[in-house]
Coordinates of C-alpha atoms in Angstrom, one line a residue:
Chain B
X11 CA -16.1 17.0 -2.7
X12 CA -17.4 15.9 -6.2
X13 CA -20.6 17.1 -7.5
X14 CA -22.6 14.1 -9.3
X15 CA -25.0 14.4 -11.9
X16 CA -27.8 11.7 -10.8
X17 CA -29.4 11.3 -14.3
X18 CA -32.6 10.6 -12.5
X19 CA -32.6 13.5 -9.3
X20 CA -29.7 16.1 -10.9
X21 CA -27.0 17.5 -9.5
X22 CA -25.9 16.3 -5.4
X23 CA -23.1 15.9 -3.1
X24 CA -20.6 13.4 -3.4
X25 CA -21.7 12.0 0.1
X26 CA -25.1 10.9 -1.2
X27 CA -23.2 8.4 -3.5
X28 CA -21.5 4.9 -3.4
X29 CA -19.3 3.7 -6.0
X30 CA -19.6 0.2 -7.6
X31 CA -17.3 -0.5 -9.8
X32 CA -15.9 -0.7 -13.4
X33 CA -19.3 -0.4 -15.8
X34 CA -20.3 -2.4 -18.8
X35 CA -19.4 -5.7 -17.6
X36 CA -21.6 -8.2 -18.3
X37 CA -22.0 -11.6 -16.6
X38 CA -21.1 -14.6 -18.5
X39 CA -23.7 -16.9 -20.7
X40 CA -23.6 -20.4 -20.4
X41 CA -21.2 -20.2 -16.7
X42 CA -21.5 -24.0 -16.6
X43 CA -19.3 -24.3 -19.7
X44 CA -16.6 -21.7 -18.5
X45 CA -12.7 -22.2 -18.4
X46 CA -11.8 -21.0 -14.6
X47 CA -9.7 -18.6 -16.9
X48 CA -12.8 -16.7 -17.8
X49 CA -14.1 -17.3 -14.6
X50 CA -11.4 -15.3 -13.1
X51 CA -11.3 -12.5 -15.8
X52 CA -15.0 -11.8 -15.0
X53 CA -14.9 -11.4 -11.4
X54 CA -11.6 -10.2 -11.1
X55 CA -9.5 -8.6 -13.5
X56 CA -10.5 -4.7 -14.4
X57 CA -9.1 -2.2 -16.7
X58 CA -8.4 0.1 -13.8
X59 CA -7.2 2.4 -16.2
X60 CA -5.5 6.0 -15.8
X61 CA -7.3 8.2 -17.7
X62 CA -11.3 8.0 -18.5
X63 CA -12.9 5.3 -16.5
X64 CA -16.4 4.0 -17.0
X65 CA -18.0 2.8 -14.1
X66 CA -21.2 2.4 -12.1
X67 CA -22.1 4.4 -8.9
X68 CA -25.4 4.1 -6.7
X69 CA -27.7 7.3 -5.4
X70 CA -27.6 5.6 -2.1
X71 CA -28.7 8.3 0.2
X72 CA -31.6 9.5 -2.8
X73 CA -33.1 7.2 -5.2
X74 CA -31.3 4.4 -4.9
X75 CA -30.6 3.8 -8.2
X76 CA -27.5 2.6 -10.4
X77 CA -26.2 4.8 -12.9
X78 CA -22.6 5.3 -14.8
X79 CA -20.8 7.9 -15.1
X80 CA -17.8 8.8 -17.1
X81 CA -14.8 9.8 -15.0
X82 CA -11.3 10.7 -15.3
X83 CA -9.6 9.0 -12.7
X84 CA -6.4 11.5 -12.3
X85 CA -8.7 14.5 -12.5
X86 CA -11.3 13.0 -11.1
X87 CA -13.9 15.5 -13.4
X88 CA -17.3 13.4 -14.3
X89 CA -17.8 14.2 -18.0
X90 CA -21.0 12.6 -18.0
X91 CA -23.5 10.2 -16.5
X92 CA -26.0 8.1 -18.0
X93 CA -28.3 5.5 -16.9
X94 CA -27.7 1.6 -16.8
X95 CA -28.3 0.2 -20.3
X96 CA -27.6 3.1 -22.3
X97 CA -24.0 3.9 -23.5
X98 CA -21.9 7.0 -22.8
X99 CA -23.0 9.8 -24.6
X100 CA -20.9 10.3 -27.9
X101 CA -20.0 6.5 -28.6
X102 CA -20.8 3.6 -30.0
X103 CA -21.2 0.1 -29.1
X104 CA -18.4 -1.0 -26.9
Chain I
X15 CA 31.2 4.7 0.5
X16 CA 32.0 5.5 4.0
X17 CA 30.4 3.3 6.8
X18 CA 28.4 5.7 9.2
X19 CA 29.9 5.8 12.9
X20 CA 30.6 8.0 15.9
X21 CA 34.1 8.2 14.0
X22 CA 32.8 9.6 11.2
X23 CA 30.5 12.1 12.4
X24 CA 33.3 13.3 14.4
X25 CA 35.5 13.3 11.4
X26 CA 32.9 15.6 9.5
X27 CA 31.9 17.7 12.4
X28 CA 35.8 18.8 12.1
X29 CA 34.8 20.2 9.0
X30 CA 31.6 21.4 10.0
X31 CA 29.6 18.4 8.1
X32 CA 30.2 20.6 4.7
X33 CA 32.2 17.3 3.4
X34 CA 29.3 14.6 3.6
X35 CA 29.3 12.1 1.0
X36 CA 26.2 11.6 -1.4
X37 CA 24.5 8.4 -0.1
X38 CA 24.6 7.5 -3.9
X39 CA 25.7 8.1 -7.2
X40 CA 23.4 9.6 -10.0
X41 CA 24.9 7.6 -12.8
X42 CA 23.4 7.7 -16.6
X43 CA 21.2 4.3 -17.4
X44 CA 23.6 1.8 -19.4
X45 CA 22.1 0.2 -22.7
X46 CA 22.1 -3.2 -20.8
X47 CA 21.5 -4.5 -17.4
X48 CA 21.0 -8.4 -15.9
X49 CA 18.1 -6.8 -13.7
X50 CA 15.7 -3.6 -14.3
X51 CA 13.5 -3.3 -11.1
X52 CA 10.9 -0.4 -12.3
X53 CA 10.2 2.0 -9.5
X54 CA 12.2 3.2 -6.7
X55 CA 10.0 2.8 -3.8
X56 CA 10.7 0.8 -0.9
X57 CA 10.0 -2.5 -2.0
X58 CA 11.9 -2.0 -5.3
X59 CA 14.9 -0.7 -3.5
X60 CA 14.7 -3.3 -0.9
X61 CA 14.6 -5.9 -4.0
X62 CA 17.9 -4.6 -5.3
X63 CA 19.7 -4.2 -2.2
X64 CA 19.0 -8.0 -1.6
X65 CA 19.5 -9.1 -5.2
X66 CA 23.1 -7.4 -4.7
X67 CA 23.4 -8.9 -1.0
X68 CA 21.7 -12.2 -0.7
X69 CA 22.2 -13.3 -4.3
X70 CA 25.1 -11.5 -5.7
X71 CA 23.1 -9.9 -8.8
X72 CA 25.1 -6.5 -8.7
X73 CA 24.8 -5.6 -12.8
X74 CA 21.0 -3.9 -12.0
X75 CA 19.2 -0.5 -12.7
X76 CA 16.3 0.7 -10.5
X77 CA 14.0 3.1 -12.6
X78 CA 12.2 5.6 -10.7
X79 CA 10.2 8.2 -12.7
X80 CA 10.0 10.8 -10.1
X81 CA 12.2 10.8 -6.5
X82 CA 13.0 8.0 -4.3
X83 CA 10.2 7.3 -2.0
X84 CA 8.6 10.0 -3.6
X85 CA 5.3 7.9 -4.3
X86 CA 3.5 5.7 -1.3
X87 CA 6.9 5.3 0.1
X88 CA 6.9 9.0 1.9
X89 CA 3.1 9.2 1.7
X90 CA 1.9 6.4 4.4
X91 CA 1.6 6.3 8.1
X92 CA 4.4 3.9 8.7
X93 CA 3.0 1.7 11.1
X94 CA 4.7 -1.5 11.6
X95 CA 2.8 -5.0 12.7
X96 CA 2.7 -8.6 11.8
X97 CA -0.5 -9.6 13.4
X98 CA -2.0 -11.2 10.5
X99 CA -4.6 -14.2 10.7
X100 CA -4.1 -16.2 8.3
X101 CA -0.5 -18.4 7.5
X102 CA 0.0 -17.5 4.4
X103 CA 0.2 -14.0 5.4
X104 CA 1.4 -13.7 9.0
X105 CA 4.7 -15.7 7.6
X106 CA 5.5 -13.2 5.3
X107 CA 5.0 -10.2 7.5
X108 CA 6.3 -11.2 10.7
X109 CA 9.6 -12.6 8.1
X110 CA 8.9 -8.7 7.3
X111 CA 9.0 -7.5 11.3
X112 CA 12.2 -10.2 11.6
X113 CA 14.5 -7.9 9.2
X114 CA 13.2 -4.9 10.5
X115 CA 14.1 -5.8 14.0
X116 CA 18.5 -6.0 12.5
X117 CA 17.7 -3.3 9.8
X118 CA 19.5 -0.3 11.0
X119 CA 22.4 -2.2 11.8
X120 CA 22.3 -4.4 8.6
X121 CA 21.9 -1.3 6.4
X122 CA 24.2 0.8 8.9
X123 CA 21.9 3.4 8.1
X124 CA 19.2 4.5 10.9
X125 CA 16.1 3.6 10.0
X126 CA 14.3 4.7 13.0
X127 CA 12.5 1.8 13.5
X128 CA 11.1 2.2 17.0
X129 CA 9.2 -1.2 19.1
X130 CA 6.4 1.1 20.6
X131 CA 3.4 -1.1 19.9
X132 CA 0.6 -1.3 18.1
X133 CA -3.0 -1.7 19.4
X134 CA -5.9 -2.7 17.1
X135 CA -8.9 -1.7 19.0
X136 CA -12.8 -3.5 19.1
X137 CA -15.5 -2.1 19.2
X138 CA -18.2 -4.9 19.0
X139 CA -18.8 -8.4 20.6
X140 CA -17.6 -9.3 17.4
X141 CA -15.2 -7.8 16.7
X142 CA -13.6 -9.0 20.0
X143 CA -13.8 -12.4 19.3
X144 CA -12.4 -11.7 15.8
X145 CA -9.5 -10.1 17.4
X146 CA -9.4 -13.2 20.5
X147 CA -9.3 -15.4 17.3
X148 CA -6.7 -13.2 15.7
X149 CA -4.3 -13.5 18.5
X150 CA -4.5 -16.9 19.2
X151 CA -3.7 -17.7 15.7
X152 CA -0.6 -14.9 15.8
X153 CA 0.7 -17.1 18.9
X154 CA 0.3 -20.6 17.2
X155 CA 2.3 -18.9 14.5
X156 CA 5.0 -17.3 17.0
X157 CA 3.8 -13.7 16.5
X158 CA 3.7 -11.4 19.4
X159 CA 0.0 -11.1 21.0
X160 CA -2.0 -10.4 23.8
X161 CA -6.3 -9.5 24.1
X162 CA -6.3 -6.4 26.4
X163 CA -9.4 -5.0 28.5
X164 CA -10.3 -1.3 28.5
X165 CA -9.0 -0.8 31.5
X166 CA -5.2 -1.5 30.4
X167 CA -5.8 0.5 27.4
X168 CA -6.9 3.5 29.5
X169 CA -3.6 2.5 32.0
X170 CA -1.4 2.6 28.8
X171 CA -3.0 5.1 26.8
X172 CA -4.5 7.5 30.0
X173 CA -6.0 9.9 27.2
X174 CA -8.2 7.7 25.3
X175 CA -12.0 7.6 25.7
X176 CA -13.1 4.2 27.2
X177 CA -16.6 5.7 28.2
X178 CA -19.1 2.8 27.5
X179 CA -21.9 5.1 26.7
X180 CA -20.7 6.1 23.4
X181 CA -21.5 5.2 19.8
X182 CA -18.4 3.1 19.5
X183 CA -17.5 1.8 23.2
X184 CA -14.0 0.4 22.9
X185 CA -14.6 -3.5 24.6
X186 CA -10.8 -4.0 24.3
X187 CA -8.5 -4.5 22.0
X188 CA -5.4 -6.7 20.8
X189 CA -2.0 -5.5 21.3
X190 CA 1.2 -6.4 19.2
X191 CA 4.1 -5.0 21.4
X192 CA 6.5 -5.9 19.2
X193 CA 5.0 -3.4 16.8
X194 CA 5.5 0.2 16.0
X195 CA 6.8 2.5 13.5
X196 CA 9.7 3.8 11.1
X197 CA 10.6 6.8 9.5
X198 CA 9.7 6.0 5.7
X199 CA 12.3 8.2 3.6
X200 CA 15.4 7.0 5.9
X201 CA 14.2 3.1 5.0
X202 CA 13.8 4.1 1.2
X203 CA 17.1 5.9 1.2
X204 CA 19.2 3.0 3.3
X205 CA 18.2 0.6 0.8
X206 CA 19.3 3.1 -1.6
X207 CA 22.6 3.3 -0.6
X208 CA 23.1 0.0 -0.1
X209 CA 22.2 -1.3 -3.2
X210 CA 24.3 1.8 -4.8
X211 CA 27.0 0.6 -2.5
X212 CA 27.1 -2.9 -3.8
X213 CA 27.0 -1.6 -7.6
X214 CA 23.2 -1.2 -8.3
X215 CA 22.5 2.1 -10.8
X216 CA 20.0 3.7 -9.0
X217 CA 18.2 5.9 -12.0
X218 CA 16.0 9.1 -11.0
X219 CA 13.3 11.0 -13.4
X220 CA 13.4 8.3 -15.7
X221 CA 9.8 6.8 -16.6
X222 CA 8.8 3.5 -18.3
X223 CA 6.8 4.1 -21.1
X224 CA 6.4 0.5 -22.7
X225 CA 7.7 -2.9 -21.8
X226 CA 9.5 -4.9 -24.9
X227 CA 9.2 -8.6 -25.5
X228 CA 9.9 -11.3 -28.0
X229 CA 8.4 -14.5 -28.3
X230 CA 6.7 -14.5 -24.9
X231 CA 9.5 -12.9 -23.3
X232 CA 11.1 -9.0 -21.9
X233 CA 13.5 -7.7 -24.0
X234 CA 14.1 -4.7 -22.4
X235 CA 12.0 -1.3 -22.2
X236 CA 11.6 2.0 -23.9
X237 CA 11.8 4.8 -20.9
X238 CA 11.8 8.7 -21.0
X239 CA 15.5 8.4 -20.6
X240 CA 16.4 6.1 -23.9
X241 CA 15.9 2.0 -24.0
X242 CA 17.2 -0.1 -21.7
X243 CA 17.8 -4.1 -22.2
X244 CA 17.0 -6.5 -19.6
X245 CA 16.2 -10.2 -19.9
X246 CA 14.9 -10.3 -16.2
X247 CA 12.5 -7.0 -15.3
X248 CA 11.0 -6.6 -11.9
X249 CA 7.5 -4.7 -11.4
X250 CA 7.1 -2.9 -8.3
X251 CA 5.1 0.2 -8.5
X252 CA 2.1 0.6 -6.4
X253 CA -0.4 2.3 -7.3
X254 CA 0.6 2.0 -11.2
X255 CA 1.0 -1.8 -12.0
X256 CA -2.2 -1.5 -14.1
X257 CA -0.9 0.5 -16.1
X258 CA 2.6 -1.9 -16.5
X259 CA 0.4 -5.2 -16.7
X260 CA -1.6 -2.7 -19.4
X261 CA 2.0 -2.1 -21.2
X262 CA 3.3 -6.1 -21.2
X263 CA -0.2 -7.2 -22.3
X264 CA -2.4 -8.7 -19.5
X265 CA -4.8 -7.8 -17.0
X266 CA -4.5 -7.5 -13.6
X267 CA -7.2 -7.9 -10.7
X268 CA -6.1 -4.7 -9.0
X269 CA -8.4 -1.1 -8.7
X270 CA -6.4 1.7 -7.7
X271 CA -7.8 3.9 -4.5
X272 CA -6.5 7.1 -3.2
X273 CA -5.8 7.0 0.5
X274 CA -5.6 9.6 2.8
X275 CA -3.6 10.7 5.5
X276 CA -3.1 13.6 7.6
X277 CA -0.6 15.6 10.5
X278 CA -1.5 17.6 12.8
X279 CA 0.6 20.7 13.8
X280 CA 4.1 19.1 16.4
X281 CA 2.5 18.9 19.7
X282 CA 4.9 17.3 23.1
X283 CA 4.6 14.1 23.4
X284 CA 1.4 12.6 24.3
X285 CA 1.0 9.1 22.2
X286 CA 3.8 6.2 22.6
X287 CA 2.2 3.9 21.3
X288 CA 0.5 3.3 17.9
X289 CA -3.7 3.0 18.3
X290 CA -5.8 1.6 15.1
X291 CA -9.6 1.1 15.0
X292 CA -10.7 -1.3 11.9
X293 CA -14.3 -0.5 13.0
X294 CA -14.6 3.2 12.8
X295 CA -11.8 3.6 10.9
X296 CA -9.2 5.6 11.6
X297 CA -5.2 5.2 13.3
X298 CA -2.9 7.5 14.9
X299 CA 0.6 7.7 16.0
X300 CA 2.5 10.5 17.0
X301 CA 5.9 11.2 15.1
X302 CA 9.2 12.1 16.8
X303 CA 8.7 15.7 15.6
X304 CA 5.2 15.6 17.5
X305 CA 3.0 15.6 14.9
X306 CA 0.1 13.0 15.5
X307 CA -0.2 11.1 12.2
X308 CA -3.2 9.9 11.4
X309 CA -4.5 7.5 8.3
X310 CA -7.8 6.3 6.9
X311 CA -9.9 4.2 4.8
X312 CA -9.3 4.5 1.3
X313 CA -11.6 6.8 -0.9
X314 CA -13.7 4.4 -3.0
X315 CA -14.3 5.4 -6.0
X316 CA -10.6 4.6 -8.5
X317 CA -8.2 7.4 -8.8
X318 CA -4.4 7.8 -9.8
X319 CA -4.6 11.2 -8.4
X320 CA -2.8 11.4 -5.1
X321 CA -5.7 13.2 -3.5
X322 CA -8.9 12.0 -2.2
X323 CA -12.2 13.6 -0.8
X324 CA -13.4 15.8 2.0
X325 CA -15.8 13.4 3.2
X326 CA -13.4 10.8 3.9
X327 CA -11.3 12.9 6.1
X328 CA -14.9 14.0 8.0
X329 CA -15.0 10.1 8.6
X330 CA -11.7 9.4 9.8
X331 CA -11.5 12.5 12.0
X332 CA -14.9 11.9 13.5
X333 CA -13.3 8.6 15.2
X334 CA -10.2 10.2 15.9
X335 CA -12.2 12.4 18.0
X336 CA -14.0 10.1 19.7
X337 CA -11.5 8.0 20.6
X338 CA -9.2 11.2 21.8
X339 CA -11.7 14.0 22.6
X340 CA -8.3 16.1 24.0
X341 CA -7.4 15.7 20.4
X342 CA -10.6 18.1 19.5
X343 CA -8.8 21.3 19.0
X344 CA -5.8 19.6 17.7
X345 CA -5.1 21.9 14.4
X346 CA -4.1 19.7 11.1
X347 CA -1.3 20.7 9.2
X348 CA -0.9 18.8 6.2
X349 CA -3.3 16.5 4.2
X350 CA -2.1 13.9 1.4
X351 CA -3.0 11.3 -0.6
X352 CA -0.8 7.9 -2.1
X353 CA -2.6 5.8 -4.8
X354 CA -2.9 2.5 -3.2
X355 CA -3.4 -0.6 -5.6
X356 CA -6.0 -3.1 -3.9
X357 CA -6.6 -6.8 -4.8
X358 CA -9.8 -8.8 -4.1
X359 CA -8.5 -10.6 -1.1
X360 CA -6.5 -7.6 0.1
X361 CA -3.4 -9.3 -0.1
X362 CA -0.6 -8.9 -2.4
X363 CA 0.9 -10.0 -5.7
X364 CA 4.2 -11.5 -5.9
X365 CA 5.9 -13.7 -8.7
X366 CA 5.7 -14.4 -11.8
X367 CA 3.7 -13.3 -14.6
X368 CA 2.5 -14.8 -18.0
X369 CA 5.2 -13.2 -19.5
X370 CA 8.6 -14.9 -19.1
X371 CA 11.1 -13.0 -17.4
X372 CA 8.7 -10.2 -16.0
X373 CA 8.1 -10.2 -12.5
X374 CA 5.5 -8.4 -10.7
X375 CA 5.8 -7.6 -7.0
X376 CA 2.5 -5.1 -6.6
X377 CA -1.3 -5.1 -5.0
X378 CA -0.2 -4.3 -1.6
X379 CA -3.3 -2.0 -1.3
X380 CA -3.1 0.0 2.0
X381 CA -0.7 -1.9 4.3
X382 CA 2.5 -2.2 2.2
X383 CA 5.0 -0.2 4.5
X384 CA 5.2 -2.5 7.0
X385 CA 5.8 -5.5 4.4
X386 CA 9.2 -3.7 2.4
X387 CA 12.0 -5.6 3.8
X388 CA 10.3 -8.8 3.7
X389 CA 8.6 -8.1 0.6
X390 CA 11.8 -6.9 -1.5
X391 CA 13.9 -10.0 0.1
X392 CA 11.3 -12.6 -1.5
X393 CA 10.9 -10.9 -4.3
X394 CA 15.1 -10.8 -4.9
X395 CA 14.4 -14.3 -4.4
X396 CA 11.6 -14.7 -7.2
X397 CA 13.5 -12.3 -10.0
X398 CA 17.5 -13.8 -9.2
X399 CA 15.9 -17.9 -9.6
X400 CA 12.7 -17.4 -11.7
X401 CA 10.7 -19.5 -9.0
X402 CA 8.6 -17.7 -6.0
X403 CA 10.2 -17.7 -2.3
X404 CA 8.0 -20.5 -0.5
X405 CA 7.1 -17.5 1.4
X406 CA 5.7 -15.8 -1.6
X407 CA 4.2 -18.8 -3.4
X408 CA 0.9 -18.3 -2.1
X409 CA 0.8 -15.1 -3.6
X410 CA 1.1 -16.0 -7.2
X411 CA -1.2 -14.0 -9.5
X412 CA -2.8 -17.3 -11.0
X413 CA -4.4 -17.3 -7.3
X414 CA -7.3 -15.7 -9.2
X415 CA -8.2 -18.4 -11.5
X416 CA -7.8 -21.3 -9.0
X417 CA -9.5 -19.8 -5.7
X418 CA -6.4 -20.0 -3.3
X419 CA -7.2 -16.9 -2.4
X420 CA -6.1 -15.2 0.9
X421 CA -8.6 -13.5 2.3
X422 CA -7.6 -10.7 4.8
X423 CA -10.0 -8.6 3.9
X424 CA -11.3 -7.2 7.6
X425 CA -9.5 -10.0 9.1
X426 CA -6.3 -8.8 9.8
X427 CA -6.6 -6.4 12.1
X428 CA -6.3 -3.8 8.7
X429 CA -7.9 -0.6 8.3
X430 CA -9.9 -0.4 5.2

């Protein structure tokens, strides 16, 4: 069971949580001009990487919010969370 | 290599079975193959064994960075089905259930592979007509099928809960006779040896760690074990082909999941059949040993770790229970976890890649056991002429950009 830092209740179970996703992806401007290429690399291709993973979760059985969190994804450990918006603690633009 | 009989188990009983040949050599990687398959798996042992059988393509390596069948191969619940809805994919599996129905005897090594059925249970009005529509469409394709009522689940299976007063009343179900199971380590290590039979260098402990390429094209690859060159290099690690698309420089649409499975302590016999429930997820067979294996949903959140969460076992063994109430008091005995790479569309990737001469076979997500015969003999196909098996052409990775996709997703009858 992981323990998850909600940045806005604190500290609750893994089991009040749902997970959504790679973070900092931002839809596309101007979709009408698009190459299906780009298209497909927005809604479909992720980094899934092994090793830190950014990536959004929801406090769905508490506030109901969206937050990220900073994960490693063979330890699983949460190294911190932040709200949506803000960038990971420690780095820059990205 | 000796061919396995009565004759020769009499032969080695003589000597009390101390004389048993290896079931394959453990030869050093040349500098220079026709073929590297990377990861020793199932499906990238099935690929070599038909690259070496169907298509004469002896002069190959298979790189495996830990054991054979050591990753998802040894760590699913080896269920065995082709009741798929749509074409694309009911071809490829039930070409899938086809090999596995001659396997033992092809490979002449058992593979265990045992006819017992699988049912796919519903639990909702919708769900039965989602499974009415399933099976009609299995039959149009030629896949074994029937819509089955509570009552000749409860005559086939008399320990399951058919109560209609519960959360999740089981309405009926569909049943796949010709389905069932395998034991997973025999199938990895038959097409083992007879790949290694046929001259394929099966190579242990010996990871990729980068992918080479000139001018658009593999050269070869840099592993833990020295650097190989290849001019044709076959992908097949689930669970990991992130991290190979990552190495040979594009992306892939794939997150990777843990999933879970469990055994309980050997029991006598008590299941024959295999029993899957899409809607409160959880499936359970019951081994030769007599331990009732039992599989889940996938944990959610991405994870390369092998292990998953608490909670996710709470799920699947709260259906378990309800389904089998007997099974209450059942004590577990082992718990695992595989790292399962899903697509979009729940369906997986086979052919070619934007790089010439490197061949991905990957994104099989949480059904991919059933799929390894069928899946390694179109992908031999794909790597030996460069062009996808018509089988496998739907499942081109550029399936993404034009919207073919195939979308199985809760509509196959799959647990997810």
């Amino acid at each position: 069971m992981l323990l998850i830092e909600c940045p806005y209740c604190g500290v609750r179970d893994e089991s009040e949580f749902s997970y959504a996703g790679e973070a900092h992806i931002s839809r596309p401007l101007e979709t009408e001009k698009l190459s299906d290429e780009a298209w497909a690399d927005y809604l479909f291709m992720r980094k899934n990487p092994k090793g830190t993973h950014r990536e959004q979760w929801l406090h769905a059985a508490g506030c109901r919010r969206y937050f990220n969190a900073v994960r490693d994804t063979v330890s699983y450990r949460i190294s911190a969370t932040y709200k949506i918006g803000e960038q990971p603690p420690g780095e820059g633009d990205k | 290599m000796s061919k396995y009989s009565i004759f020769s188990l009499v032969r080695n009983a003589i000597s009390y079975h101390q004389n048993w040949a290896a079931a394959w050599r453990s030869p050093e990687p040349k500098p220079e193959y026709d073929v590297l398959i990377i990861g020793g798996g199932g499906h990238g042992l099935a690929t070599a064994y038909y690259l070496a059988r169907e298509h004469g393509i002896t002069n190959v390596a298979v790189l495996e960075k830990g054991y054979l069948g050591g990753g998802n191969t040894g760590r699913n619940t080896t269920i065995v089905r082709s009741n798929y809805l749509w074409d694309e994919s009911a071809h490829l599996y039930e070409k899938s259930m086809k090999l596995w129905e001659g396997l033992s005897q092809d490979l002449n090594y058992n593979v265990m592979f045992s006819q017992r059925g699988v049912y796919n249970l519903g639990h909702t009005l919708q769900d039965m007509r989602d499974i009415e529509r399933r099976v009609n469409a299995n039959r149009l394709n030629g896949i074994d099928g029937q819509v089955v009522t509570p009552q000749d689940i409860k005559r086939a299976i008399p320990q399951i809960n058919i109560d209609q007063g519960c959360r999740y009343p089981i309405l009926g179900a569909s049943f796949q006779p010709r389905g069932g199971v395998a034991r997973h380590d025999a199938v990895a290590w038959g097409f083992a040896r007879g790949a290694d039979m046929r001259g394929v260098d099966i190579i242990q402990n010996c990871e990729v760690t980068a992918i080479r390429q000139e001018n658009g094209a593999v050269t070869g690859v840099e592993t833990t074990r020295g650097a190989i060159r290849a001019k044709k290099i076959g992908v097949v690690v689930a669970g990991h082909c992130s991290v190979l698309a990552d190495m040979a420089g594009f992306r892939m649409p794939i997150e990777s999941h843990p999933l879970q499975a469990l055994v309980s302590e050997p029991i006598k016999p008590i299941i024959n059949t295999v029993i899957m429930s899409n809607a409160v997820h959880g499936y359970i067979s019951q081994s030769d040993k007599g331990d009732l294996v039992i599989g889940a949903g996938i944990d959610h959140y991405n994870g390369y770790g092998q292990r998953g969460s608490f909670p996710t076992i709470e799920h699947t063994l709260a259906a378990i229970c309800e389904l089998f109430p007997i099974f209450s008091r059942v004590r577990m005995n082992r718990q695992w976890g595989g790292i399962v790479d899903t697509a979009p569309d729940a369906c997986p990737i086979i052919g070619n890649t934007p790089v010439k001469g490197l061949y991905f076979n990957c994104g099989w997500g949480t059904g991919g056991f059933k799929a390894t015969p069928g899946s390694g003999w179109v992908f031999a196909h794909n790597v030996a002429t460069g062009e996808p098996h018509e089988l496998n052409r739907p499942f081109a990775l550029d399936r993404f950009v034009t919207g073919f996709l195939i979308d199985e997703h809760g509509a196959a009858g799959v647990a997810h």
